[in-house]
Short mmCIF file of C-alpha atoms in Angstrom, two decimals:
data_model
loop_
_atom_site.label_atom_id
_atom_site.label_comp_id
_atom_site.label_asym_id
_atom_site.label_seq_id
_atom_site.Cartn_x
_atom_site.Cartn_y
_atom_site.Cartn_z
CA MET A 1 32.13 86.08 -44.64
CA ALA A 2 35.43 84.69 -43.42
CA ASN A 3 34.00 84.45 -39.94
CA LYS A 4 31.01 82.53 -41.13
CA ALA A 5 33.15 80.06 -43.03
CA PHE A 6 35.24 79.55 -39.91
CA SER A 7 32.25 78.82 -37.72
CA LEU A 8 30.98 76.34 -40.30
CA THR A 9 34.19 74.36 -40.30
CA THR A 10 34.35 74.24 -36.52
CA GLN A 11 30.85 72.84 -36.51
CA ALA A 12 31.47 70.14 -39.08
CA GLY A 13 35.08 69.31 -38.26
CA ALA A 14 37.45 69.71 -35.39
CA SER A 15 40.71 71.57 -35.10
CA ILE A 16 43.21 69.45 -33.22
CA ALA A 17 46.11 71.82 -33.76
CA PRO A 18 46.60 75.03 -35.72
CA GLY A 19 46.23 74.14 -39.38
CA ILE A 20 45.08 70.55 -38.78
CA GLU A 21 41.39 70.03 -39.35
CA LEU A 22 39.49 66.82 -38.92
CA THR A 23 36.18 66.10 -40.60
CA GLY A 24 33.44 63.48 -40.42
CA ALA A 25 34.02 60.36 -38.35
CA ALA A 26 37.51 61.44 -37.26
CA ALA A 27 36.10 64.71 -35.86
CA LYS A 28 33.41 62.82 -34.01
CA PHE A 29 35.98 60.45 -32.52
CA TRP A 30 38.13 63.41 -31.49
CA ARG A 31 35.25 65.11 -29.70
CA ALA A 32 34.18 61.97 -27.84
CA TYR A 33 37.65 60.97 -26.63
CA ARG A 34 39.44 64.31 -26.51
CA PRO A 35 40.61 64.10 -22.85
CA THR A 36 41.86 60.53 -23.33
CA ILE A 37 43.61 61.38 -26.58
CA ARG A 38 45.29 64.44 -25.12
CA GLY A 39 46.30 62.53 -21.98
CA THR A 40 47.80 59.80 -24.14
CA TYR A 41 49.72 62.39 -26.21
CA THR A 42 51.39 63.71 -23.09
CA PHE A 43 52.16 60.21 -21.89
CA ILE A 44 53.78 59.26 -25.19
CA LEU A 45 55.69 62.52 -25.21
CA ILE A 46 57.10 61.77 -21.78
CA LEU A 47 58.19 58.30 -22.89
CA VAL A 48 59.91 59.78 -25.95
CA VAL A 49 61.69 62.43 -23.88
CA TRP A 50 62.65 59.78 -21.34
CA GLU A 51 64.14 57.63 -24.11
CA ILE A 52 66.08 60.56 -25.61
CA VAL A 53 67.38 61.72 -22.25
CA GLY A 54 68.40 58.14 -21.38
CA ARG A 55 70.26 57.63 -24.65
CA TYR A 56 71.91 60.98 -25.29
CA VAL A 57 71.87 63.12 -22.12
CA LEU A 58 72.19 61.02 -18.97
CA THR A 59 74.19 58.29 -20.60
CA SER A 60 75.63 56.82 -17.40
CA ARG A 61 73.72 53.58 -16.75
CA LEU A 62 74.52 54.00 -13.05
CA MET A 63 72.23 57.01 -12.86
CA PHE A 64 69.52 56.66 -15.44
CA ALA A 65 68.17 54.31 -18.08
CA PRO A 66 66.13 54.87 -21.23
CA VAL A 67 62.61 53.51 -21.27
CA SER A 68 63.56 50.81 -23.76
CA ALA A 69 66.04 49.40 -21.24
CA VAL A 70 63.29 49.41 -18.60
CA ALA A 71 61.01 47.48 -20.97
CA GLU A 72 63.79 44.99 -21.68
CA GLU A 73 64.39 44.53 -17.96
CA PHE A 74 60.66 44.02 -17.43
CA VAL A 75 60.60 41.21 -20.00
CA LYS A 76 63.67 39.64 -18.42
CA LEU A 77 62.29 39.79 -14.88
CA TRP A 78 58.93 38.48 -16.03
CA ALA A 79 60.52 35.59 -17.90
CA SER A 80 62.48 34.61 -14.79
CA GLY A 81 59.24 34.49 -12.79
CA GLY A 82 60.76 36.64 -10.07
CA LEU A 83 58.65 39.68 -10.94
CA GLN A 84 55.38 37.76 -10.60
CA GLN A 85 56.54 36.48 -7.21
CA ASP A 86 57.40 40.04 -6.06
CA MET A 87 54.02 41.33 -7.26
CA LEU A 88 52.16 38.49 -5.58
CA VAL A 89 53.92 39.15 -2.26
CA SER A 90 53.33 42.92 -2.37
CA PHE A 91 49.74 42.75 -3.57
CA THR A 92 48.81 40.08 -1.03
CA ALA A 93 50.07 42.31 1.78
CA LEU A 94 48.23 45.27 0.26
CA PHE A 95 45.01 43.28 -0.12
CA PHE A 96 44.87 41.91 3.43
CA GLY A 97 46.10 45.12 5.03
CA PHE A 98 43.49 47.09 3.15
CA LEU A 99 40.75 44.58 3.94
CA ILE A 100 41.44 44.86 7.67
CA ALA A 101 41.71 48.67 7.38
CA ALA A 102 38.32 48.79 5.63
CA ALA A 103 36.64 46.58 8.23
CA VAL A 104 38.16 48.45 11.18
CA GLY A 105 37.72 51.88 9.58
CA ILE A 106 34.05 51.40 8.71
CA THR A 107 33.22 49.84 12.09
CA MET A 108 35.08 52.41 14.18
CA GLY A 109 33.99 55.30 11.98
CA SER A 110 30.33 54.28 12.26
CA PHE A 111 30.61 53.79 15.99
CA ILE A 112 32.20 57.19 16.52
CA ALA A 113 29.67 58.85 14.22
CA VAL A 114 26.63 57.55 16.08
CA SER A 115 27.92 57.70 19.65
CA ASP A 116 28.76 61.04 21.21
CA ALA A 117 30.61 59.30 24.01
CA ALA A 118 32.79 57.36 21.57
CA SER A 119 33.38 60.49 19.55
CA GLU A 120 34.46 62.46 22.61
CA HIS A 121 36.73 59.62 23.73
CA PHE A 122 38.43 58.92 20.43
CA ASP A 123 38.29 62.09 18.31
CA PRO A 124 41.40 63.75 19.75
CA ILE A 125 43.59 60.68 19.39
CA ILE A 126 42.29 59.95 15.88
CA ASN A 127 42.94 63.49 14.73
CA ALA A 128 46.40 63.38 16.25
CA LEU A 129 47.22 60.06 14.60
CA TYR A 130 45.83 61.17 11.24
CA ALA A 131 48.14 64.18 11.28
CA THR A 132 51.16 62.12 12.33
CA PRO A 133 53.43 60.65 9.64
CA LEU A 134 52.61 57.15 10.84
CA ILE A 135 55.04 55.68 8.38
CA ALA A 136 57.66 56.58 10.96
CA LEU A 137 56.24 53.76 13.08
CA ALA A 138 57.05 51.19 10.39
CA PRO A 139 60.36 50.09 12.00
CA ILE A 140 58.57 49.45 15.30
CA LEU A 141 55.88 47.37 13.61
CA ILE A 142 58.58 45.36 11.84
CA LEU A 143 60.23 44.71 15.20
CA VAL A 144 56.91 43.58 16.65
CA PHE A 145 55.59 41.56 13.70
CA GLY A 146 58.88 40.41 12.18
CA ILE A 147 60.09 40.85 8.61
CA GLY A 148 57.41 38.57 7.11
CA PRO A 149 54.06 39.48 5.58
CA ALA A 150 52.45 40.21 8.97
CA SER A 151 54.41 43.43 9.50
CA LYS A 152 53.56 44.68 6.00
CA VAL A 153 49.88 43.93 6.52
CA ALA A 154 50.08 45.84 9.79
CA ILE A 155 51.75 48.88 8.19
CA VAL A 156 49.26 48.96 5.31
CA CYS A 157 46.41 48.70 7.76
CA LEU A 158 47.79 51.43 10.02
CA LEU A 159 48.18 53.88 7.14
CA ALA A 160 44.98 53.08 5.25
CA VAL A 161 42.65 52.90 8.23
CA PHE A 162 42.52 56.62 9.07
CA PRO A 163 41.22 58.03 5.79
CA ILE A 164 38.57 55.28 5.74
CA LEU A 165 37.60 55.84 9.36
CA ILE A 166 37.45 59.61 9.07
CA ASN A 167 35.47 59.51 5.83
CA THR A 168 33.01 56.96 7.21
CA LYS A 169 32.42 59.18 10.20
CA ALA A 170 32.02 62.29 8.05
CA GLY A 171 29.66 60.45 5.69
CA ILE A 172 27.39 59.23 8.46
CA ARG A 173 27.45 62.60 10.23
CA SER A 174 26.48 64.39 7.03
CA ALA A 175 23.44 62.16 6.42
CA ASP A 176 20.45 64.37 5.73
CA GLU A 177 18.33 64.80 8.87
CA SER A 178 15.11 64.70 6.85
CA LEU A 179 16.02 61.28 5.42
CA ILE A 180 16.55 59.96 8.95
CA GLU A 181 13.29 61.45 10.14
CA ALA A 182 11.41 59.94 7.20
CA ALA A 183 12.68 56.52 8.26
CA ARG A 184 11.72 57.22 11.87
CA SER A 185 8.19 58.12 10.79
CA PHE A 186 7.84 54.54 9.53
CA GLY A 187 8.80 53.22 12.94
CA ALA A 188 12.32 52.20 11.90
CA ASN A 189 14.50 51.37 14.92
CA GLY A 190 18.07 52.55 15.46
CA PHE A 191 19.67 49.63 13.70
CA GLU A 192 17.31 49.88 10.72
CA ILE A 193 18.07 53.59 10.41
CA PHE A 194 21.77 52.78 10.50
CA ARG A 195 21.53 50.04 7.91
CA LEU A 196 18.92 51.56 5.58
CA VAL A 197 19.71 55.29 5.81
CA LEU A 198 23.08 56.10 7.40
CA ILE A 199 25.21 53.53 5.59
CA PRO A 200 23.75 54.15 2.12
CA SER A 201 24.14 57.89 2.47
CA ALA A 202 27.70 57.47 3.76
CA LEU A 203 28.68 55.04 1.01
CA PRO A 204 30.11 57.58 -1.46
CA PHE A 205 32.23 59.02 1.36
CA ILE A 206 33.40 55.55 2.38
CA VAL A 207 34.49 54.79 -1.18
CA ALA A 208 36.29 58.15 -1.28
CA GLY A 209 38.03 57.00 1.92
CA PHE A 210 39.06 53.79 0.13
CA ARG A 211 40.48 55.88 -2.68
CA LEU A 212 42.59 57.89 -0.27
CA GLY A 213 43.48 54.79 1.75
CA ILE A 214 44.76 52.82 -1.22
CA GLY A 215 47.40 55.45 -1.99
CA LYS A 216 48.63 55.30 1.57
CA GLY A 217 48.52 51.50 1.45
CA LEU A 218 50.86 51.44 -1.56
CA ILE A 219 53.35 53.67 0.26
CA ALA A 220 53.08 51.34 3.25
CA VAL A 221 53.84 48.24 1.20
CA PHE A 222 56.90 49.91 -0.27
CA ILE A 223 58.22 51.10 3.08
CA GLY A 224 57.45 47.74 4.71
CA GLU A 225 59.66 46.02 2.17
CA LEU A 226 62.61 48.32 2.67
CA PHE A 227 63.43 46.83 6.06
CA GLY A 228 64.74 43.30 6.02
CA ALA A 229 62.36 41.95 3.39
CA ARG A 230 63.61 39.32 0.95
CA GLU A 231 60.93 39.67 -1.72
CA GLY A 232 58.26 42.08 -2.97
CA LEU A 233 58.22 45.15 -5.21
CA GLY A 234 59.76 47.37 -2.52
CA TYR A 235 62.57 44.87 -2.14
CA LEU A 236 62.99 44.77 -5.93
CA ILE A 237 63.35 48.57 -6.00
CA LEU A 238 65.75 48.61 -3.06
CA LEU A 239 67.90 45.76 -4.36
CA SER A 240 68.00 47.17 -7.90
CA SER A 241 69.03 50.62 -6.78
CA GLN A 242 71.69 49.25 -4.47
CA SER A 243 73.15 47.14 -7.27
CA PHE A 244 72.88 50.03 -9.75
CA ASN A 245 70.31 48.14 -11.80
CA ILE A 246 68.41 51.31 -12.70
CA PRO A 247 66.04 49.63 -15.20
CA GLY A 248 65.02 47.12 -12.52
CA MET A 249 64.29 49.95 -10.09
CA PHE A 250 62.06 51.64 -12.66
CA VAL A 251 60.18 48.39 -13.29
CA GLY A 252 59.23 48.26 -9.60
CA VAL A 253 58.33 51.93 -9.41
CA ILE A 254 56.21 51.79 -12.56
CA ILE A 255 54.28 48.73 -11.37
CA LEU A 256 53.54 50.43 -8.02
CA ALA A 257 52.52 53.65 -9.76
CA GLY A 258 50.37 51.81 -12.31
CA THR A 259 48.62 49.87 -9.55
CA GLY A 260 47.89 53.12 -7.74
CA VAL A 261 46.49 54.77 -10.85
CA LEU A 262 44.30 51.78 -11.65
CA LEU A 263 42.89 51.39 -8.14
CA VAL A 264 42.24 55.11 -7.71
CA ALA A 265 40.45 55.15 -11.07
CA LEU A 266 38.41 52.14 -10.01
CA PHE A 267 37.30 53.82 -6.78
CA GLU A 268 36.56 57.08 -8.59
CA PHE A 269 34.38 55.14 -10.99
CA LEU A 270 32.60 53.45 -8.07
CA GLU A 271 32.02 56.77 -6.31
CA LYS A 272 30.19 58.11 -9.35
CA LYS A 273 28.40 54.84 -9.99
CA ILE A 274 26.91 54.42 -6.51
CA ALA A 275 25.78 58.02 -6.05
CA PRO A 276 24.64 59.33 -9.42
CA TRP A 277 22.34 61.78 -7.64
CA ARG A 278 25.04 63.92 -6.22
CA GLN A 279 28.36 65.47 -7.00
CA PHE A 280 29.60 65.12 -3.47
CA GLU A 281 32.52 67.07 -2.13
CA LEU A 282 35.76 65.18 -2.32
CA LYS A 283 37.26 65.01 1.12
CA ALA A 284 41.01 65.17 0.94
CA MET B 1 -21.70 63.11 19.42
CA HIS B 2 -19.41 62.32 16.47
CA PRO B 3 -16.95 59.46 16.71
CA THR B 4 -13.36 60.61 17.21
CA LYS B 5 -10.35 59.28 15.32
CA LEU B 6 -7.65 61.60 16.52
CA GLU B 7 -7.76 63.62 19.68
CA THR B 8 -5.28 65.94 21.34
CA LEU B 9 -5.59 66.86 24.99
CA GLY B 10 -3.92 70.09 26.03
CA ILE B 11 -0.79 69.71 23.90
CA GLY B 12 2.01 72.05 24.87
CA LYS B 13 5.62 72.16 23.73
CA GLN B 14 8.59 74.03 25.08
CA PHE B 15 12.09 74.14 23.68
CA ALA B 16 15.21 75.12 25.54
CA ASN B 17 16.59 78.20 23.86
CA GLY B 18 20.05 77.09 22.71
CA GLY B 19 22.35 77.08 25.72
CA THR B 20 20.52 79.74 27.74
CA ASP B 21 18.11 79.07 30.59
CA GLU B 22 15.34 80.65 28.54
CA VAL B 23 12.47 78.38 27.61
CA LEU B 24 10.67 78.97 24.37
CA THR B 25 6.99 78.02 24.41
CA VAL B 26 6.09 76.90 20.91
CA LEU B 27 2.68 75.39 21.51
CA THR B 28 0.22 75.81 24.31
CA ASP B 29 -2.94 73.95 25.27
CA ILE B 30 -4.04 72.56 21.93
CA SER B 31 -7.11 70.36 22.25
CA LEU B 32 -8.72 69.04 19.08
CA ARG B 33 -11.04 66.26 18.02
CA ILE B 34 -10.85 64.97 14.49
CA ARG B 35 -13.43 62.57 13.08
CA PRO B 36 -12.68 59.46 11.03
CA SER B 37 -12.14 60.26 7.34
CA GLU B 38 -12.20 63.96 8.09
CA PHE B 39 -9.94 66.32 6.13
CA VAL B 40 -8.59 69.01 8.43
CA SER B 41 -6.13 71.74 7.51
CA ILE B 42 -4.01 73.82 9.82
CA VAL B 43 -3.09 77.31 8.65
CA GLY B 44 -1.09 79.91 10.49
CA ALA B 45 1.64 82.49 10.24
CA SER B 46 5.12 81.06 9.79
CA GLY B 47 6.65 80.17 13.11
CA CYS B 48 3.32 79.39 14.76
CA GLY B 49 4.35 75.80 15.47
CA LYS B 50 2.21 74.03 12.84
CA THR B 51 4.99 71.67 11.85
CA THR B 52 5.95 71.02 15.47
CA PHE B 53 2.34 70.14 16.19
CA LEU B 54 2.22 67.73 13.25
CA ARG B 55 5.45 66.07 14.38
CA ILE B 56 3.94 65.60 17.83
CA LEU B 57 0.86 64.01 16.24
CA ASP B 58 3.13 61.52 14.48
CA GLY B 59 5.12 60.80 17.63
CA LEU B 60 8.36 62.02 16.06
CA ILE B 61 8.82 64.35 19.03
CA PRO B 62 7.10 64.10 22.42
CA PRO B 63 4.87 66.92 23.67
CA SER B 64 5.99 68.74 26.83
CA SER B 65 2.49 68.45 28.19
CA GLY B 66 -0.78 66.85 27.14
CA SER B 67 -1.29 63.79 24.99
CA VAL B 68 -2.26 62.57 21.54
CA LEU B 69 -4.87 59.82 21.28
CA ILE B 70 -5.69 57.74 18.24
CA ASP B 71 -8.84 55.66 18.73
CA GLY B 72 -8.45 56.45 22.40
CA ARG B 73 -4.90 55.06 22.62
CA GLU B 74 -1.99 57.27 23.44
CA VAL B 75 0.69 57.93 20.82
CA ASP B 76 4.24 57.74 22.12
CA ARG B 77 6.24 57.00 18.99
CA PRO B 78 5.76 56.82 15.22
CA ASP B 79 3.97 53.71 13.99
CA HIS B 80 2.13 52.53 10.92
CA LYS B 81 -1.20 53.99 12.09
CA ARG B 82 -0.01 57.37 10.92
CA GLY B 83 1.70 58.22 7.66
CA PHE B 84 3.78 61.38 7.37
CA VAL B 85 4.23 63.29 4.13
CA PHE B 86 7.18 65.63 4.50
CA GLN B 87 7.47 69.12 3.15
CA LYS B 88 11.05 68.73 2.13
CA ASP B 89 11.93 66.30 -0.51
CA SER B 90 12.81 63.48 1.85
CA LEU B 91 12.89 60.54 -0.55
CA TRP B 92 15.92 58.29 -0.16
CA PRO B 93 17.96 59.12 -3.25
CA TRP B 94 19.53 55.67 -3.50
CA ARG B 95 16.13 53.98 -3.66
CA THR B 96 13.96 53.80 -6.76
CA THR B 97 10.31 54.84 -6.69
CA MET B 98 9.51 51.21 -5.90
CA GLY B 99 12.18 51.05 -3.19
CA ASN B 100 10.96 54.24 -1.55
CA VAL B 101 7.33 53.14 -1.51
CA MET B 102 8.29 49.71 -0.17
CA PHE B 103 10.32 51.06 2.73
CA GLY B 104 7.57 51.12 5.34
CA LEU B 105 6.44 47.60 4.38
CA GLN B 106 10.03 46.43 4.70
CA ILE B 107 10.19 47.87 8.23
CA GLN B 108 6.99 45.96 9.00
CA ARG B 109 8.69 42.77 7.75
CA ARG B 110 6.00 42.10 5.16
CA PRO B 111 6.86 39.36 2.64
CA ARG B 112 8.71 40.87 -0.28
CA GLY B 113 6.30 39.76 -2.99
CA GLU B 114 3.30 41.13 -1.14
CA ALA B 115 5.11 44.43 -0.41
CA ARG B 116 6.03 44.76 -4.06
CA GLU B 117 2.44 44.18 -5.12
CA THR B 118 1.10 46.76 -2.63
CA ALA B 119 3.72 49.30 -3.73
CA ARG B 120 2.93 48.70 -7.39
CA LYS B 121 -0.76 49.42 -6.80
CA LEU B 122 -0.01 52.62 -4.91
CA ILE B 123 2.44 53.85 -7.52
CA GLU B 124 -0.37 53.36 -10.01
CA LEU B 125 -2.83 55.16 -7.69
CA VAL B 126 -0.63 58.27 -7.58
CA GLY B 127 -0.24 58.16 -11.35
CA LEU B 128 3.39 57.07 -11.60
CA LYS B 129 2.94 53.79 -13.43
CA GLY B 130 6.01 53.24 -15.59
CA PHE B 131 8.30 55.15 -13.20
CA GLU B 132 8.78 52.28 -10.73
CA SER B 133 12.50 51.94 -11.34
CA HIS B 134 13.32 55.64 -11.63
CA TYR B 135 15.45 57.27 -8.96
CA PRO B 136 14.19 60.47 -7.28
CA HIS B 137 16.74 62.65 -9.11
CA GLN B 138 15.22 61.47 -12.38
CA LEU B 139 11.74 62.70 -11.38
CA SER B 140 10.21 66.18 -11.36
CA GLY B 141 9.24 67.92 -8.12
CA GLY B 142 5.58 67.03 -8.59
CA MET B 143 6.40 63.39 -9.27
CA ARG B 144 8.62 63.23 -6.21
CA GLN B 145 5.79 64.47 -4.02
CA ARG B 146 3.56 61.79 -5.54
CA VAL B 147 6.13 59.20 -4.49
CA ASN B 148 6.24 60.84 -1.06
CA LEU B 149 2.47 60.43 -0.82
CA ALA B 150 2.48 56.84 -2.08
CA ARG B 151 5.24 56.01 0.40
CA ALA B 152 3.18 57.34 3.31
CA ILE B 153 0.01 55.52 2.20
CA ALA B 154 1.82 52.22 1.56
CA VAL B 155 1.69 51.13 5.20
CA ASN B 156 -2.07 51.73 5.09
CA PRO B 157 -2.15 54.34 7.86
CA GLU B 158 -5.47 55.45 9.25
CA VAL B 159 -4.28 59.03 9.62
CA LEU B 160 -2.24 60.93 7.05
CA LEU B 161 -0.18 63.85 8.36
CA MET B 162 0.93 66.19 5.61
CA ASP B 163 3.39 68.99 6.22
CA GLU B 164 3.09 71.59 3.45
CA PRO B 165 3.56 68.84 0.89
CA PHE B 166 2.96 71.06 -2.14
CA ALA B 167 4.80 74.16 -0.93
CA ALA B 168 7.80 73.63 -3.18
CA LEU B 169 5.75 73.02 -6.32
CA ASP B 170 4.89 75.56 -8.99
CA ALA B 171 1.31 76.89 -9.04
CA GLN B 172 -0.03 74.63 -11.82
CA THR B 173 1.51 71.46 -10.42
CA ARG B 174 0.19 72.36 -6.99
CA GLU B 175 -3.38 72.64 -8.27
CA VAL B 176 -3.11 69.31 -10.05
CA MET B 177 -1.76 67.74 -6.88
CA GLN B 178 -4.64 69.16 -4.83
CA LEU B 179 -7.15 67.45 -7.11
CA GLU B 180 -5.12 64.25 -7.04
CA LEU B 181 -5.00 64.34 -3.27
CA LEU B 182 -8.78 64.71 -3.06
CA ARG B 183 -9.20 61.80 -5.47
CA ILE B 184 -6.88 59.59 -3.42
CA TRP B 185 -8.47 60.71 -0.16
CA GLY B 186 -11.88 59.83 -1.62
CA ALA B 187 -10.63 56.38 -2.64
CA GLU B 188 -8.72 55.58 0.54
CA LYS B 189 -10.92 57.20 3.21
CA LYS B 190 -8.05 58.36 5.38
CA THR B 191 -8.24 60.93 8.12
CA VAL B 192 -6.02 63.78 6.96
CA VAL B 193 -4.32 66.57 8.89
CA PHE B 194 -2.85 68.94 6.34
CA VAL B 195 -0.54 71.81 7.25
CA THR B 196 -0.28 74.63 4.74
CA HIS B 197 0.26 78.35 4.54
CA GLN B 198 -1.94 78.65 1.48
CA ILE B 199 -5.41 79.63 2.56
CA ASP B 200 -7.13 78.74 -0.72
CA GLU B 201 -5.48 75.33 -0.64
CA ALA B 202 -6.78 74.74 2.90
CA VAL B 203 -10.33 75.83 1.99
CA PHE B 204 -10.38 73.82 -1.23
CA LEU B 205 -9.30 70.58 0.45
CA SER B 206 -10.78 70.65 3.92
CA ASP B 207 -13.85 69.87 5.95
CA ARG B 208 -12.52 72.18 8.65
CA VAL B 209 -9.72 74.72 8.72
CA ILE B 210 -7.95 75.24 12.02
CA VAL B 211 -6.43 78.69 12.28
CA PHE B 212 -3.38 78.85 14.53
CA ALA B 213 -2.35 81.92 16.46
CA ALA B 214 1.37 82.46 16.92
CA ARG B 215 3.69 82.87 19.91
CA PRO B 216 2.83 80.59 21.44
CA GLY B 217 1.06 78.47 18.83
CA ARG B 218 -2.52 77.82 19.81
CA VAL B 219 -5.91 77.33 18.19
CA LYS B 220 -7.37 80.71 17.32
CA GLU B 221 -10.46 79.50 15.55
CA ILE B 222 -11.88 76.48 13.77
CA VAL B 223 -13.66 77.29 10.52
CA PRO B 224 -16.01 74.62 9.08
CA ILE B 225 -15.96 74.55 5.27
CA ASP B 226 -19.43 73.58 4.11
CA LEU B 227 -18.66 73.45 0.40
CA PRO B 228 -20.22 70.44 -1.33
CA ARG B 229 -18.05 67.56 -2.51
CA PRO B 230 -16.73 66.53 -4.95
CA ARG B 231 -15.20 69.94 -5.48
CA PRO B 232 -14.20 70.94 -8.98
CA PHE B 233 -11.63 73.67 -9.55
CA SER B 234 -14.38 76.08 -10.56
CA ILE B 235 -15.48 76.10 -6.93
CA LYS B 236 -12.53 78.38 -6.23
CA ARG B 237 -14.36 81.16 -8.06
CA THR B 238 -17.66 80.82 -6.17
CA GLU B 239 -18.71 83.50 -3.75
CA GLN B 240 -18.94 80.96 -0.93
CA PHE B 241 -15.35 79.87 -1.44
CA VAL B 242 -14.05 83.42 -1.56
CA ARG B 243 -15.99 84.26 1.58
CA HIS B 244 -14.26 81.43 3.47
CA VAL B 245 -10.87 82.53 2.21
CA ASP B 246 -11.55 86.14 3.22
CA ARG B 247 -12.72 85.13 6.65
CA ILE B 248 -9.59 83.02 7.31
CA TRP B 249 -7.36 85.70 5.85
CA GLY B 250 -8.96 88.18 8.25
CA LEU B 251 -8.21 85.87 11.18
CA LEU B 252 -4.65 85.36 10.04
CA GLU B 253 -3.96 88.96 9.17
CA GLU B 254 -3.52 90.09 12.75
CA GLU B 255 -1.22 87.15 13.37
CA VAL B 256 0.89 87.82 10.32
CA PHE B 257 1.34 91.46 11.20
CA LYS B 258 2.00 90.58 14.83
CA SER B 259 4.69 88.08 13.94
CA SER B 260 6.35 90.24 11.30
CA GLY B 261 6.44 93.21 13.66
CA VAL B 262 4.78 95.49 11.16
CA GLU B 263 1.94 97.71 12.25
CA ARG B 264 -1.37 96.66 10.82
CA PRO B 265 -2.57 99.08 8.16
CA VAL B 266 -5.89 100.82 8.81
CA HIS B 267 -8.53 100.02 6.21
#
């Protein structure tokens, strides 16, 4: 009997923690948004722990700052207008670098995927470069392009281009042979097959490449602003840490992290949206 | 003499055997004449080159020797005179039913409105009205093969080449699709070459059944099916029908045992 009663309550309500039972609308809400609610719990918990540690454990403001101090610093920087300027500078570099990386990556990736000669010529060097920590080349690019936006765009592009290129190539190569043949049976020429079959079937892979590329692009912006820059989020982080303004450093880090989370989520959403027919393998 | 729609002259096909110098002969000396609006099936043991032959008819792959003629003109590449219905589910998953059926018309650069109208009529013909904006993954196997058929007919081909189109369907759906195909064939008056491994399917649908021998693939015998049309399902239980099936099964039996390497049992 006890068992039966238990199963009835789990059907009607929801147990969110031992001893806490929800019923009716609250239970429904819990079931629909459980992952979000739990994720938010953890997030809030981290903020609380951060605040406690900042106030009572690592009390030296030269080493650490509670989250409330970070929020205060955010408001201050925002009010001064400097934060918006830093964000604008960093995001502009990210945007243009990524745009070029996408154009180059998709073009080169397609070319290598459809041409055996191109593939044999370029595969070894691409694989070598993909495995290299290219960020090490950042100082050279800064020497070549100067400390302005051009060098940051170049670094973003260099880092983001390989995941996009490699995923484009993999996507086109993995296009189903029968889908290509079906198009051929209608007399489609090479370009039509490329445009109407290869690109659409590679699209989820290309977007997955964007998702991987954006993470690298954010690292690139940060690194690009560590050398000689006079503005941008990377510069904000560097300057703040050098002047022991720990809250200011966290403001920069959190904005970069938040941007990454948002953009990755956006691309993940797009991946699912454009290819609802498949749960494709994520290529890391 | 009957008029000829599709003719093959001594078709042969060899494949290089992956990396070695060995040459694998898949088809040898296939010469056929198929009349306009005729329904011809090809049956044969698996691996007898039926699909390869059909792909050569479409121009998807070139023959190693011989030629394919349609209305006396040689086929050298796929074009809109032939429509191919694939065995495998080869619908483009990112295109709706409408988008899939319109593909061939798009390749032919037909005006969009006209293409849409043609596609709409064909979707209705194959019984998928109301599913125009569904994606393939939202359709059942039988419905997908209907789209496959509508897509091939959309470019108004004179010859339909069908490669085991119902093989992946369950028995009931397959029977429904056979009737549907006969209805559409009756309405559209296409010449059909239909590859199958189901003997009763071949007999039910065809004017003639071409039995392939294996290794290398070649014509073993051509069996005319003189059953009256239209053919209801009940025809499958008539003595005449069963006799045709038995005869073709007898022809195929040797081939099947030969290709599976099993000794033929003594009756």
